[in-house]
mmCIF file of C-alpha atoms in Angstrom:
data_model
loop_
_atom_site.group_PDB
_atom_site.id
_atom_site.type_symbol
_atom_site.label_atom_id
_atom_site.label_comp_id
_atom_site.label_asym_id
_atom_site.label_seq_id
_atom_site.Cartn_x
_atom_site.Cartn_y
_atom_site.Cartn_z
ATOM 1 C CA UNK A 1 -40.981 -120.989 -31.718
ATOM 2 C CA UNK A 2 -38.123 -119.790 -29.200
ATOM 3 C CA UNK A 3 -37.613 -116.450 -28.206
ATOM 4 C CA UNK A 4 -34.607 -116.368 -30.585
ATOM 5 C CA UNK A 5 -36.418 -116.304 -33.316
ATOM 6 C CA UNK A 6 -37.245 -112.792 -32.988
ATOM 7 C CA UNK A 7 -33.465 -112.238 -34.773
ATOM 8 C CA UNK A 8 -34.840 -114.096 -37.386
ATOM 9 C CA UNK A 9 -37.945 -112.324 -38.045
ATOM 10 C CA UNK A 10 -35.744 -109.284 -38.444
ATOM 11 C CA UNK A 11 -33.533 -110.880 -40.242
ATOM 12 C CA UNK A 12 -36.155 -112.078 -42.886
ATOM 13 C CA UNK A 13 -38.141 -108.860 -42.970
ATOM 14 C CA UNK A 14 -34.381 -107.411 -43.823
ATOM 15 C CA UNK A 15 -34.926 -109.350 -47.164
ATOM 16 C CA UNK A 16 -37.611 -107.300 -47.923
ATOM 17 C CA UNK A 17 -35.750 -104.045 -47.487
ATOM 18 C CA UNK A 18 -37.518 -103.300 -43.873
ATOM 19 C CA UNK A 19 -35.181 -102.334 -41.205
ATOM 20 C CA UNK A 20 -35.787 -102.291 -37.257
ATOM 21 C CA UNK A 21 -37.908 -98.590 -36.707
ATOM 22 C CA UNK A 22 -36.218 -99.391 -33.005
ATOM 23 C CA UNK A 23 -32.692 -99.743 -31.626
ATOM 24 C CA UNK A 24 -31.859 -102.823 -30.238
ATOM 25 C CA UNK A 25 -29.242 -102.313 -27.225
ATOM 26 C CA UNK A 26 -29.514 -100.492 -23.952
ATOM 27 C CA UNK A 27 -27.830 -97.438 -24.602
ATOM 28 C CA UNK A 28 -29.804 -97.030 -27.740
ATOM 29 C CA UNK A 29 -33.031 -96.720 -25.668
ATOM 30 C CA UNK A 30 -31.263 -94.744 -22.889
ATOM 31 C CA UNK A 31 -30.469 -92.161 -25.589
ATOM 32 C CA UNK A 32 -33.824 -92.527 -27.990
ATOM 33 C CA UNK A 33 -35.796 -91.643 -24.693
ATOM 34 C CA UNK A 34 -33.953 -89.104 -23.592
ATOM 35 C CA UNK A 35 -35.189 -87.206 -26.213
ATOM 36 C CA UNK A 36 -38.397 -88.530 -26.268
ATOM 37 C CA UNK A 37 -39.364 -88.059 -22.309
ATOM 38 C CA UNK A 38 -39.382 -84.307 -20.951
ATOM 39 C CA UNK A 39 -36.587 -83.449 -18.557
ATOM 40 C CA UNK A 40 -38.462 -83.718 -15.445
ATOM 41 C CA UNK A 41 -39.680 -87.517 -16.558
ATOM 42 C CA UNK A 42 -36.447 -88.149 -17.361
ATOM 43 C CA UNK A 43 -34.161 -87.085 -14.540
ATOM 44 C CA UNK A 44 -37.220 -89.371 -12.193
ATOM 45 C CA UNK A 45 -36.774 -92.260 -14.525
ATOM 46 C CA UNK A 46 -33.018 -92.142 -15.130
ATOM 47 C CA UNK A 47 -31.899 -90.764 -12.182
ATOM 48 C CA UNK A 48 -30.367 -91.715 -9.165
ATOM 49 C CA UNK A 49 -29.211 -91.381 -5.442
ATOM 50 C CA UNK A 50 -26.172 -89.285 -4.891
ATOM 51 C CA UNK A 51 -23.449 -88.778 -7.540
ATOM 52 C CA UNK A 52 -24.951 -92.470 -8.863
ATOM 53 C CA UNK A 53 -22.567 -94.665 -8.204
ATOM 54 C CA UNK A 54 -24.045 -97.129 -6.367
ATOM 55 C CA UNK A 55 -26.426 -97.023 -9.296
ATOM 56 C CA UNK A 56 -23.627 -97.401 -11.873
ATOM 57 C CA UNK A 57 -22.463 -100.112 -9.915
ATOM 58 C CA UNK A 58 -25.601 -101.990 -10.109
ATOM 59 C CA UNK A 59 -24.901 -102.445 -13.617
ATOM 60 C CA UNK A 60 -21.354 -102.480 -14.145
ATOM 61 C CA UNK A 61 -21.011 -105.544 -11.418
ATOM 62 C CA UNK A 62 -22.334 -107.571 -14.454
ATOM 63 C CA UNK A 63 -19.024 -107.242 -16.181
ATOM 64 C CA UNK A 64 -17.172 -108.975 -13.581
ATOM 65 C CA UNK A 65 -18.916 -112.204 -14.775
ATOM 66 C CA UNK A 66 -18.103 -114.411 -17.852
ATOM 67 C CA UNK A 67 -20.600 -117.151 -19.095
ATOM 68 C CA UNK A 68 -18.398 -120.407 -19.257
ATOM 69 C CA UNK A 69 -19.216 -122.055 -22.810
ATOM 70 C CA UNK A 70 -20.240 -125.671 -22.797
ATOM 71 C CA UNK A 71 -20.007 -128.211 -25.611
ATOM 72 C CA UNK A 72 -21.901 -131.289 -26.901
ATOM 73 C CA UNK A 73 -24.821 -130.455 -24.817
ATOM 74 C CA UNK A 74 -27.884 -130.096 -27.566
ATOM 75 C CA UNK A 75 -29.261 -127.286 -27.177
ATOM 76 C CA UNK A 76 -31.370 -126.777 -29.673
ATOM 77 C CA UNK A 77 -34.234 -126.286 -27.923
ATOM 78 C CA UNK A 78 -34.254 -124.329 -24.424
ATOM 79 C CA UNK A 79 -36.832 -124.143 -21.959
ATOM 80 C CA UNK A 80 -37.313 -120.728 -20.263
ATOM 81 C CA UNK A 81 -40.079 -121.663 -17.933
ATOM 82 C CA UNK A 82 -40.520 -121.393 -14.297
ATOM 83 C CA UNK A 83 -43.414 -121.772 -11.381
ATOM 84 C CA UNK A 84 -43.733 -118.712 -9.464
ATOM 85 C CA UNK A 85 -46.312 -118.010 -6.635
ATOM 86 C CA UNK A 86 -48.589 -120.286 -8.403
ATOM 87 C CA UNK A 87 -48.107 -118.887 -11.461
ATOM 88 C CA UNK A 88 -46.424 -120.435 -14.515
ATOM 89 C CA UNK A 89 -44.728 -118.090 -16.641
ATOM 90 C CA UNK A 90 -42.910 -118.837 -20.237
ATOM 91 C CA UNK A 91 -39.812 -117.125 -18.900
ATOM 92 C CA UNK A 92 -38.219 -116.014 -15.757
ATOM 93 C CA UNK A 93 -38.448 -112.389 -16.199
ATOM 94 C CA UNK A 94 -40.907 -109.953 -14.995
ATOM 95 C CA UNK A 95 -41.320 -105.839 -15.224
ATOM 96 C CA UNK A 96 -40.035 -103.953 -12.302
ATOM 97 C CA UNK A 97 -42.371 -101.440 -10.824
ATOM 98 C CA UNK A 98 -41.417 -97.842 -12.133
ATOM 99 C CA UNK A 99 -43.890 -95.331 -10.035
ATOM 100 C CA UNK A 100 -43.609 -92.613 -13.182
ATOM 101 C CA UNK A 101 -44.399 -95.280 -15.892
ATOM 102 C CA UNK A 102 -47.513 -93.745 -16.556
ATOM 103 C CA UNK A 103 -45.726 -90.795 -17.807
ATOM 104 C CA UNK A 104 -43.261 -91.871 -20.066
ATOM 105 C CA UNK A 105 -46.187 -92.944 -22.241
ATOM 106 C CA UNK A 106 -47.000 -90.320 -25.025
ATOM 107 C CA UNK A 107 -50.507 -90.672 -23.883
ATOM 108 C CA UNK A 108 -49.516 -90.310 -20.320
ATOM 109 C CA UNK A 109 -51.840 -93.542 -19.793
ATOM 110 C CA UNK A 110 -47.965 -95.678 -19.502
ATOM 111 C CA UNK A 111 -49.785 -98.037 -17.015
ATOM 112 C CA UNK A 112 -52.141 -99.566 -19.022
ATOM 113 C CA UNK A 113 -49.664 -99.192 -22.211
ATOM 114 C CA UNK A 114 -47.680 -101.667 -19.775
ATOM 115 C CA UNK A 115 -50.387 -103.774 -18.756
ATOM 116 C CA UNK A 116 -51.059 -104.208 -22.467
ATOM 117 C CA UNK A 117 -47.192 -105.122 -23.116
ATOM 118 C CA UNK A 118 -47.390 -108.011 -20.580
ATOM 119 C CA UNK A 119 -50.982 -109.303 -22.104
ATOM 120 C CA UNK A 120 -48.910 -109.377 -25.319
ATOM 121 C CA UNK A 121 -45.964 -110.963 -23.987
ATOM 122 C CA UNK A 122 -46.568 -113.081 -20.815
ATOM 123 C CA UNK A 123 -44.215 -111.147 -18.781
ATOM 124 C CA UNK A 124 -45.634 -110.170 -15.731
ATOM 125 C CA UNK A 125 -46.093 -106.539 -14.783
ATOM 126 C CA UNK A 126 -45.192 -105.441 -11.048
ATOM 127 C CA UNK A 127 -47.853 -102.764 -11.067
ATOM 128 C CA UNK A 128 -46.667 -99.745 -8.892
ATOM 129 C CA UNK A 129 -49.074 -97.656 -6.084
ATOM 130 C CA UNK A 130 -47.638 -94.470 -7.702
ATOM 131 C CA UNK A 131 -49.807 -95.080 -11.126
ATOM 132 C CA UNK A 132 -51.695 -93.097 -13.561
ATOM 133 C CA UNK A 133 -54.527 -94.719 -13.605
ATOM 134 C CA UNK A 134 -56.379 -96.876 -11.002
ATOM 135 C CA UNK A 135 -54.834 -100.737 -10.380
ATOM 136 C CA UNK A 136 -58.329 -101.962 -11.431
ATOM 137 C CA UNK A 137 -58.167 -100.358 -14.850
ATOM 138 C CA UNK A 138 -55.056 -101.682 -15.231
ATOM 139 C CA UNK A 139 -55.595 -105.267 -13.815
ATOM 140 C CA UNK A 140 -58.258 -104.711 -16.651
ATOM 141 C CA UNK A 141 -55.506 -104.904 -19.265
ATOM 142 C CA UNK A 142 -53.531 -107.800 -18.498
ATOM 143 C CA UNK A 143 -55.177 -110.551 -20.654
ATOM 144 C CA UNK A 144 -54.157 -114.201 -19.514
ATOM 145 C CA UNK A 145 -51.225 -112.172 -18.061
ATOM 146 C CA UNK A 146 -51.104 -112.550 -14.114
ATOM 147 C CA UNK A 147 -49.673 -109.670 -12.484
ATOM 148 C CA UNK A 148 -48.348 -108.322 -9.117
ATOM 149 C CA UNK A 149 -49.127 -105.284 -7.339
ATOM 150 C CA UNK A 150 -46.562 -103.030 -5.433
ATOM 151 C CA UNK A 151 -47.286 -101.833 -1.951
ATOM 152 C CA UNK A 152 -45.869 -98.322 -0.974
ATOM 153 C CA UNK A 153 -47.224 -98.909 2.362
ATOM 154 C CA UNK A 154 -48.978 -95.426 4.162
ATOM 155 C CA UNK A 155 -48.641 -94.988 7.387
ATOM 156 C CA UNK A 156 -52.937 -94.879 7.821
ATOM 157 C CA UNK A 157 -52.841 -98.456 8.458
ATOM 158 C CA UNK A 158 -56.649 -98.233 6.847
ATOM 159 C CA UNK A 159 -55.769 -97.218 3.666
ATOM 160 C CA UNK A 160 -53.247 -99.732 3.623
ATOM 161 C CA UNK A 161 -55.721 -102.253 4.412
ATOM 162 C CA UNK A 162 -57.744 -100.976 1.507
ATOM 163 C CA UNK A 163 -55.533 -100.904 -1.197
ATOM 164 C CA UNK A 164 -54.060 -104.586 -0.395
ATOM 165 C CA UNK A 165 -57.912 -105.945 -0.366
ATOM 166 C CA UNK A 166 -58.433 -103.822 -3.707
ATOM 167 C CA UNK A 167 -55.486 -105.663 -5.479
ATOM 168 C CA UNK A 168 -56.553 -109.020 -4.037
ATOM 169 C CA UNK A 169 -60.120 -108.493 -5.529
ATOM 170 C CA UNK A 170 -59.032 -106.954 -8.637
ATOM 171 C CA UNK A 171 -60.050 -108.622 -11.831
ATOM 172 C CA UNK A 172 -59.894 -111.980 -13.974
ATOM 173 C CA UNK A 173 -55.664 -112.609 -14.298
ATOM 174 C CA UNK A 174 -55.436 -109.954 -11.765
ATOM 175 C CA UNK A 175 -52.437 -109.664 -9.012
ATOM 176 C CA UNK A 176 -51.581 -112.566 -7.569
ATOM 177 C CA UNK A 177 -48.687 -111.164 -5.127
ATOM 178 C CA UNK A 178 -48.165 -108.288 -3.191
ATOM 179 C CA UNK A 179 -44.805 -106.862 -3.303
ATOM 180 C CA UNK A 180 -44.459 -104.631 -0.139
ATOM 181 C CA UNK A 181 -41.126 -102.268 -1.148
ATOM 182 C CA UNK A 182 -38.642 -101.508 2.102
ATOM 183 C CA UNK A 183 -36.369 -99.986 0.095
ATOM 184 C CA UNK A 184 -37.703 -96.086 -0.780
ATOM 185 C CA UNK A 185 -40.248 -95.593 1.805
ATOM 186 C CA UNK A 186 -38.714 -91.463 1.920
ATOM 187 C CA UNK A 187 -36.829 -90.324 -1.156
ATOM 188 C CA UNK A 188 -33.550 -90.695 -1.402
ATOM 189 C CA UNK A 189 -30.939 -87.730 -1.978
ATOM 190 C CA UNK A 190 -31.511 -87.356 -5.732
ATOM 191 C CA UNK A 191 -29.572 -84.442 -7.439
ATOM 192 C CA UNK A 192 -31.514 -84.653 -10.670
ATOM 193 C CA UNK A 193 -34.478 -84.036 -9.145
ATOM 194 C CA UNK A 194 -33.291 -81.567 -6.696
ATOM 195 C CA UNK A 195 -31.811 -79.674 -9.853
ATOM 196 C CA UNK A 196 -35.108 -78.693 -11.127
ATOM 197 C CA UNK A 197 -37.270 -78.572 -7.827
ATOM 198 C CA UNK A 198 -39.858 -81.698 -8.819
ATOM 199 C CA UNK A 199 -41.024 -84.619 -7.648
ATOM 200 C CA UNK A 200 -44.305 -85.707 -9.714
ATOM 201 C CA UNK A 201 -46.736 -86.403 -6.836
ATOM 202 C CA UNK A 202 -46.000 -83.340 -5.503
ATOM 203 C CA UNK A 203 -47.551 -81.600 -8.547
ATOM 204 C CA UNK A 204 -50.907 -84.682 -8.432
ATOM 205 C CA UNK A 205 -49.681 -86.909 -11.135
ATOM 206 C CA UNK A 206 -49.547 -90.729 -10.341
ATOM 207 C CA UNK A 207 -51.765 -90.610 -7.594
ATOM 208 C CA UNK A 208 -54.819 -92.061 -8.844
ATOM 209 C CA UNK A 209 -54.840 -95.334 -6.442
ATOM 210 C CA UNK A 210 -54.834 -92.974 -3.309
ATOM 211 C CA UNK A 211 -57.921 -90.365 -4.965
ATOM 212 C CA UNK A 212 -59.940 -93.574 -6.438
ATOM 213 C CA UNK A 213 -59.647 -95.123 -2.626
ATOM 214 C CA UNK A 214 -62.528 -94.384 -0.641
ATOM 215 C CA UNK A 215 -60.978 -94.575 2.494
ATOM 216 C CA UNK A 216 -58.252 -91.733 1.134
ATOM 217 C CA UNK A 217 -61.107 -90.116 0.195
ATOM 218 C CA UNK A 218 -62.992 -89.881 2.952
ATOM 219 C CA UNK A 219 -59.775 -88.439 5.080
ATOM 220 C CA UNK A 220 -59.847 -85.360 2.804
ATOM 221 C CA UNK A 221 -61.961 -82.506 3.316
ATOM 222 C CA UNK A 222 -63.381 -82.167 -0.328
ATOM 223 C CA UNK A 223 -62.605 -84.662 -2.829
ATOM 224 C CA UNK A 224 -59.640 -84.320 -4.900
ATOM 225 C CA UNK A 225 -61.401 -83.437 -8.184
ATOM 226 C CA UNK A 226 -62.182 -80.387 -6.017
ATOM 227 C CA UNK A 227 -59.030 -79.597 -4.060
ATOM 228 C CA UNK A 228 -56.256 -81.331 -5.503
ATOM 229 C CA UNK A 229 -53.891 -79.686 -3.230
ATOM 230 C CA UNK A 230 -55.315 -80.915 -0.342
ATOM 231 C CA UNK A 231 -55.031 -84.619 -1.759
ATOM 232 C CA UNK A 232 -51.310 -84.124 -2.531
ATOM 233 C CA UNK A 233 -50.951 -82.650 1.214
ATOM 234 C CA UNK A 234 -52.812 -85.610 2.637
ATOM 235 C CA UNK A 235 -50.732 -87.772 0.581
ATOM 236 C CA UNK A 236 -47.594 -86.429 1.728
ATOM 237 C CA UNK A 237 -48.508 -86.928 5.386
ATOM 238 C CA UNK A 238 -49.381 -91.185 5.026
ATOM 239 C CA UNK A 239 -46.872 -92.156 2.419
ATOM 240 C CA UNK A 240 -43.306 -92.725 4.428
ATOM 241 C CA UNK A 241 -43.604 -95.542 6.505
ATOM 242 C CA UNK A 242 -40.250 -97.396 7.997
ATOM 243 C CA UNK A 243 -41.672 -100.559 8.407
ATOM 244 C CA UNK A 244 -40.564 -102.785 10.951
ATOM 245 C CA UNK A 245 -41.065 -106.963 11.686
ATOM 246 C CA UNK A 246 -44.016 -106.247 13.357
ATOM 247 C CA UNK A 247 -45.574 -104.337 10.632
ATOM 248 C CA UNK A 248 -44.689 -107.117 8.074
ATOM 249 C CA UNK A 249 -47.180 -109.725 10.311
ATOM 250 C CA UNK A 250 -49.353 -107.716 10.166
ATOM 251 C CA UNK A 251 -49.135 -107.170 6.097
ATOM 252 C CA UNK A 252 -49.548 -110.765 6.534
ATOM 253 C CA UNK A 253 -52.911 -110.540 7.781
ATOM 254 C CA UNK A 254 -54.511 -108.913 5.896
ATOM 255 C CA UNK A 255 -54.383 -111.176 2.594
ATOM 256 C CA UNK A 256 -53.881 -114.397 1.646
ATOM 257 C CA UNK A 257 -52.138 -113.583 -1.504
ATOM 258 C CA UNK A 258 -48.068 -114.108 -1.511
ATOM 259 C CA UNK A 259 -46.256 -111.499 0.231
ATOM 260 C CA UNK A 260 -42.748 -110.489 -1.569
ATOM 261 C CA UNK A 261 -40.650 -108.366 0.397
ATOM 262 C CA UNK A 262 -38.529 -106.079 -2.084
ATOM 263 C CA UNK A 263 -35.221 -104.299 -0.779
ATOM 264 C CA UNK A 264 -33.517 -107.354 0.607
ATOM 265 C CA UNK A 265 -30.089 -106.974 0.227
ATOM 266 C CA UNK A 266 -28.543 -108.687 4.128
ATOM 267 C CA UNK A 267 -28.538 -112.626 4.435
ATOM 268 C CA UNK A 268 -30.104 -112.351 7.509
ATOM 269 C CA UNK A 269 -32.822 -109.647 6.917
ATOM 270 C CA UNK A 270 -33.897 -112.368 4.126
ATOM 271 C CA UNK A 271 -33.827 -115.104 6.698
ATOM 272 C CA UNK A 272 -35.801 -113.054 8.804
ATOM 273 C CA UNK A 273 -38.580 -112.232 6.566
ATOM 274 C CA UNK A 274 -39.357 -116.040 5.089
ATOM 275 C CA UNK A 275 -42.276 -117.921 7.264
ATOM 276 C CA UNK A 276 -31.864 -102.515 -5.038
ATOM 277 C CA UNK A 277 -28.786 -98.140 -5.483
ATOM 278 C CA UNK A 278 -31.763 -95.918 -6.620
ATOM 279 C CA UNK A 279 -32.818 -94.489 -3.662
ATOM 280 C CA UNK A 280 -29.991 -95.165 -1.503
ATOM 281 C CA UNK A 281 -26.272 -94.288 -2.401
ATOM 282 C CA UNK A 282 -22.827 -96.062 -1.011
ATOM 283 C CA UNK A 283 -24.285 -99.384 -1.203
ATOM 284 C CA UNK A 284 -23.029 -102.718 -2.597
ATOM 285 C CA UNK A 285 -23.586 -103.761 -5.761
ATOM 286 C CA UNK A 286 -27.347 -105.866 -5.566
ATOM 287 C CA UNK A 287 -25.789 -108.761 -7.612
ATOM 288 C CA UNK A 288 -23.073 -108.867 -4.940
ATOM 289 C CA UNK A 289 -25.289 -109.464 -2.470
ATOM 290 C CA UNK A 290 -27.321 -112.111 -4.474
ATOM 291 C CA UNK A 291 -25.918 -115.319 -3.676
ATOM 292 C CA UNK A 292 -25.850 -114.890 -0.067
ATOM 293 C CA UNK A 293 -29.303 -114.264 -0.198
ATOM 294 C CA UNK A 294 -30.348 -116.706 -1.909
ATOM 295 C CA UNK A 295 -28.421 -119.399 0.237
ATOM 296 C CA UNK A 296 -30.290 -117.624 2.901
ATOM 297 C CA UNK A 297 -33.158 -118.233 1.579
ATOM 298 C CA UNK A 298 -33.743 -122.200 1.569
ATOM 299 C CA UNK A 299 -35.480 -122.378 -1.846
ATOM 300 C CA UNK A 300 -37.672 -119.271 -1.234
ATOM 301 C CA UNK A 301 -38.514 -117.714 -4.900
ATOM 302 C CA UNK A 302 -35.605 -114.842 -5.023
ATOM 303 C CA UNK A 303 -36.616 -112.103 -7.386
ATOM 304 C CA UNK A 304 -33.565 -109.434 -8.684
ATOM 305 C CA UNK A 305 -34.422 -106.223 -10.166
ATOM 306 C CA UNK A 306 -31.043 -104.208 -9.560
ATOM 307 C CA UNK A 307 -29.011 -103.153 -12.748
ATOM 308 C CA UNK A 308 -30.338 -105.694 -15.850
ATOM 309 C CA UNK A 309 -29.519 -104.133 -18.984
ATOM 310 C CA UNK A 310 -28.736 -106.838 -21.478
ATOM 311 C CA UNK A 311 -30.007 -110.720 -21.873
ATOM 312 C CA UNK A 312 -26.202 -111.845 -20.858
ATOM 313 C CA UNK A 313 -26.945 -109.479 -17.582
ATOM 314 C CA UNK A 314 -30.342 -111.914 -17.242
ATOM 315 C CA UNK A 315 -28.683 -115.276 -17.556
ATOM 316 C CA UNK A 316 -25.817 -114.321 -15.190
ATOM 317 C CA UNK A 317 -28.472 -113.167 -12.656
ATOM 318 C CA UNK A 318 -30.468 -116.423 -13.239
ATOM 319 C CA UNK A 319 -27.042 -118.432 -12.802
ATOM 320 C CA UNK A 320 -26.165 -116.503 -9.145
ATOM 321 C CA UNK A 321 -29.393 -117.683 -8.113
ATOM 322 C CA UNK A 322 -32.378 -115.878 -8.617
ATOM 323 C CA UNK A 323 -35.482 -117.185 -9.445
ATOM 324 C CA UNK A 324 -36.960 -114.613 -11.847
ATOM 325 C CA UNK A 325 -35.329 -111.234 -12.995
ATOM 326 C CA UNK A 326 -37.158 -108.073 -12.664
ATOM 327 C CA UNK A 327 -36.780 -105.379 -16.262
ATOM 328 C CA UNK A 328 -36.524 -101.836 -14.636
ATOM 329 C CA UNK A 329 -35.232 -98.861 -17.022
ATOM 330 C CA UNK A 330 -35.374 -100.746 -20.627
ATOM 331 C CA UNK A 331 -38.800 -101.203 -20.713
ATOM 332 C CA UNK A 332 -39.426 -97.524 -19.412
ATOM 333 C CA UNK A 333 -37.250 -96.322 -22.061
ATOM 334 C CA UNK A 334 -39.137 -98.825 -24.690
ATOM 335 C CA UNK A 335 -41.775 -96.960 -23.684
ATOM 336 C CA UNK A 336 -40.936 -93.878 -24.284
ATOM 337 C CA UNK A 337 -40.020 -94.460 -27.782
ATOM 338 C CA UNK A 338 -42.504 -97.090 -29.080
ATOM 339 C CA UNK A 339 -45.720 -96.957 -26.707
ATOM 340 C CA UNK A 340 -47.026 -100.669 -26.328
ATOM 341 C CA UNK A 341 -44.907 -101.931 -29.633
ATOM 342 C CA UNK A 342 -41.547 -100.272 -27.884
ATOM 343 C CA UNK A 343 -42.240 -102.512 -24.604
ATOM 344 C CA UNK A 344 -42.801 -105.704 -26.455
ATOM 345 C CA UNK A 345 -39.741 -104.843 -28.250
ATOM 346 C CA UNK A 346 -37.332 -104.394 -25.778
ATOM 347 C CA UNK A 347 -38.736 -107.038 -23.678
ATOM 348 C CA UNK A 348 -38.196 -109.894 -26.945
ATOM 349 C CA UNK A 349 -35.531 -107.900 -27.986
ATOM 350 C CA UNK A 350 -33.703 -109.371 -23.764
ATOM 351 C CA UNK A 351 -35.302 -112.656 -24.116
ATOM 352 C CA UNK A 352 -33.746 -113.053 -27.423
ATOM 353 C CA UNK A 353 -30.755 -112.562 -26.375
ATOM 354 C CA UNK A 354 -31.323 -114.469 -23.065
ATOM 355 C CA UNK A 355 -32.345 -117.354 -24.733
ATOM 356 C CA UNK A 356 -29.593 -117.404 -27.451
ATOM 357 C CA UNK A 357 -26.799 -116.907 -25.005
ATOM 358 C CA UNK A 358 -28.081 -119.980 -23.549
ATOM 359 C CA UNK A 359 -28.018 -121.894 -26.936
ATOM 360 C CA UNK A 360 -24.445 -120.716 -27.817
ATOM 361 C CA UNK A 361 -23.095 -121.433 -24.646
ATOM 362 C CA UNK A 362 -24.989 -125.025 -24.151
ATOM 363 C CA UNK A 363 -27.606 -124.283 -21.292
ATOM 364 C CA UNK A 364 -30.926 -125.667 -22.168
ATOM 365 C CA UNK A 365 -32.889 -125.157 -19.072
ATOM 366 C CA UNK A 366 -32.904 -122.961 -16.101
ATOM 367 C CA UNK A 367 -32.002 -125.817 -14.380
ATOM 368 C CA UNK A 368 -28.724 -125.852 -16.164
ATOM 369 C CA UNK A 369 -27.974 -122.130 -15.172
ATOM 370 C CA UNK A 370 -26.051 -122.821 -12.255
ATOM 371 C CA UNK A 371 -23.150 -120.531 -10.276
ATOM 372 C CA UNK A 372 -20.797 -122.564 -11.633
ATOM 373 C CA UNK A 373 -22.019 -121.582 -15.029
ATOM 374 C CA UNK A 374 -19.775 -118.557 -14.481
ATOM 375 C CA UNK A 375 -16.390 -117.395 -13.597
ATOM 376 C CA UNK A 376 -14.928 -114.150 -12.902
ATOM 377 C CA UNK A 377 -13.435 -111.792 -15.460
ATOM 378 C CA UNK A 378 -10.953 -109.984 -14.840
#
């Protein structure tokens, strides 16, 4: 089977008088969990830095690409499969970390509902530090599915410690990366947000990694099932931390699992570290900034998360360079309106698409997905 076939499995079941119970485009899922999610989920989830344009951007820089067709090529069958970090995956897509995930589940468990998603799928899940439920639980979940954990690193160099040896000991597929985020260690300028006075660790959700920590713990005066209050106040004083070049050898050290550095958007900032508009408004476009960092990087695995909404927005990312694609806001939204069944929808639902873009338009391996793949459109 290819991922393509999921049209046909619709299509069939169609014969039968059964119709999708999900939409199957982008702004169908923006607008399905809008209703679904409360307004202060949504305005974290949706929302952005500023007036959003940088965000807008992210996604609208998409349309300046065309696929060029090609011809007598055969490709009937593609192959979506790529090597990353020691890990071999059936496509080159992953799930972004979303700190709120947890809460966009009607269960409010959204972490493990994730986790679950990727067992079912094989696409990795970038678990975030912000989560629901403890990284162990949800390590717990993956299946055969490895998975990556995402370091909001504190400023108690301790507890930072812990929680990178916690994800490098956790379970049987377990994380087998550490992506250390640069790009959000304070919040941004977000209107939404600002609108209605919230910011969900502020009121103790998604915190669960810091109060199941026992080095967290331990800095608190009485334990968080006791004084929740203090834990959010604790919480607030370790989480920004501006890292600099010598904090990232020392990251280093303290694991030998991969280290992925997430925020790189300057040629030489990527150079630098090798041996996305949400939280930051007025930027470029991140696909703008792609190929230069990929030429910067020498064959270094480049991962892109900024702005996918479509599988034609996948397979122009893949062509500009990157090595694997991260799925931010669809799969949140997926969430939202079908639990674990709305993830694994909207994630076949872009790899269908993804995979018959490539048959159409005669590129039958990743290989084949090269810059000149594309031109501009005006």
């Amino acid at each position: 089977m290819t991922f393509g076939d999921y049209q046909n499995e619709i299509y069939l079941r169609g014969l039968a008088g059964i119709v999708p119970s999900m939409p199957m485009a982008f702004a169908e899922w923006e607008a399905t969990a809008q209703a679904a999610l409360p307004p202060s989920v949504w305005s974290y989830v949706a929302g952005g830095a500023g007036d959003e344009h940088t965000q807008r951007a992210n996604a609208d820089a998409f349309k300046r690409w065309g696929v060029v067709p090609r011809r007598f090529v055969g490709a009937t069958e593609r192959d979506l499969s790529v090597e990353l970090f020691g890990m071999t995956l059936p496509a080159p897509v992953f799930m972004a970390p979303i700190g709120v995930i947890g809460l966009c589940a009607q269960d409010g468990h959204g972490d493990l509902a994730t986790a679950r998603a990727a067992a079912r799928t094989g696409v990795p899940m970038v678990s975030s530090t912000l989560s629901v439920d403890p990284m162990e639980l949800v390590a717990a979940e993956f299946g055969d599915t490895p998975g990556l954990f995402q370091l909001y690193t504190p400023s108690d160099r301790e507890l930072a410690a812990s929680l990178v040896h916690r994800a490098q000991a956790a379970g049987y597929a377990g994380y087998k990366g550490i992506v250390v985020t640069l790009d959000s260690w304070v919040t941004g300028w977000r209107p939404r947000d600002l609108s209605i006075a919230n910011v969900p660790q502020l009121r103790g959700h998604c915190l669960s990694n810091y109060t199941s920590d026992p080095v967290f713990r331990a800095s608190l005066a009485l334990p968080p099932e006791e004084d929740l209050g203090g834990a959010v106040l604790r919480f607030m004083q370790i989480f920004g931390n501006p890292l600099t070049w010598d904090d990232l050898n020392w990251l280093r050290s303290l694991t030998s699992l991969p280290l992925i550095v997430k925020g790189i958007c300057h040629p030489e900032d990527a150079r630098r570290a090798i041996h996305r508009g949400r939280q930051a408004n007025g930027g470029l476009p991140a696909v703008d900034a792609l190929p230069a960092i990929v030429e910067a990087a020498g064959g270094v695995p480049v991962l892109f998360d900024s702005g996918i909404r479509s599988g034609a927005d996948i397979v122009k990312a893949l062509a500009l360079g990157a090595t694997a694609v991260g799925i931010g806001r669809p799969y949140a939204y997926g969430l939202a309106l079908g639990g674990v069944d709305g993830i694994v929808h909207v994630l076949r639902a872009l790899l269908a698409e993804t995979d018959l873009i490539m048959a159409v338009d005669g590129y039958p391996t990743l290989a084949d997905l090269v810059p000149e793949a594309l031109l501009p459109v005006m």
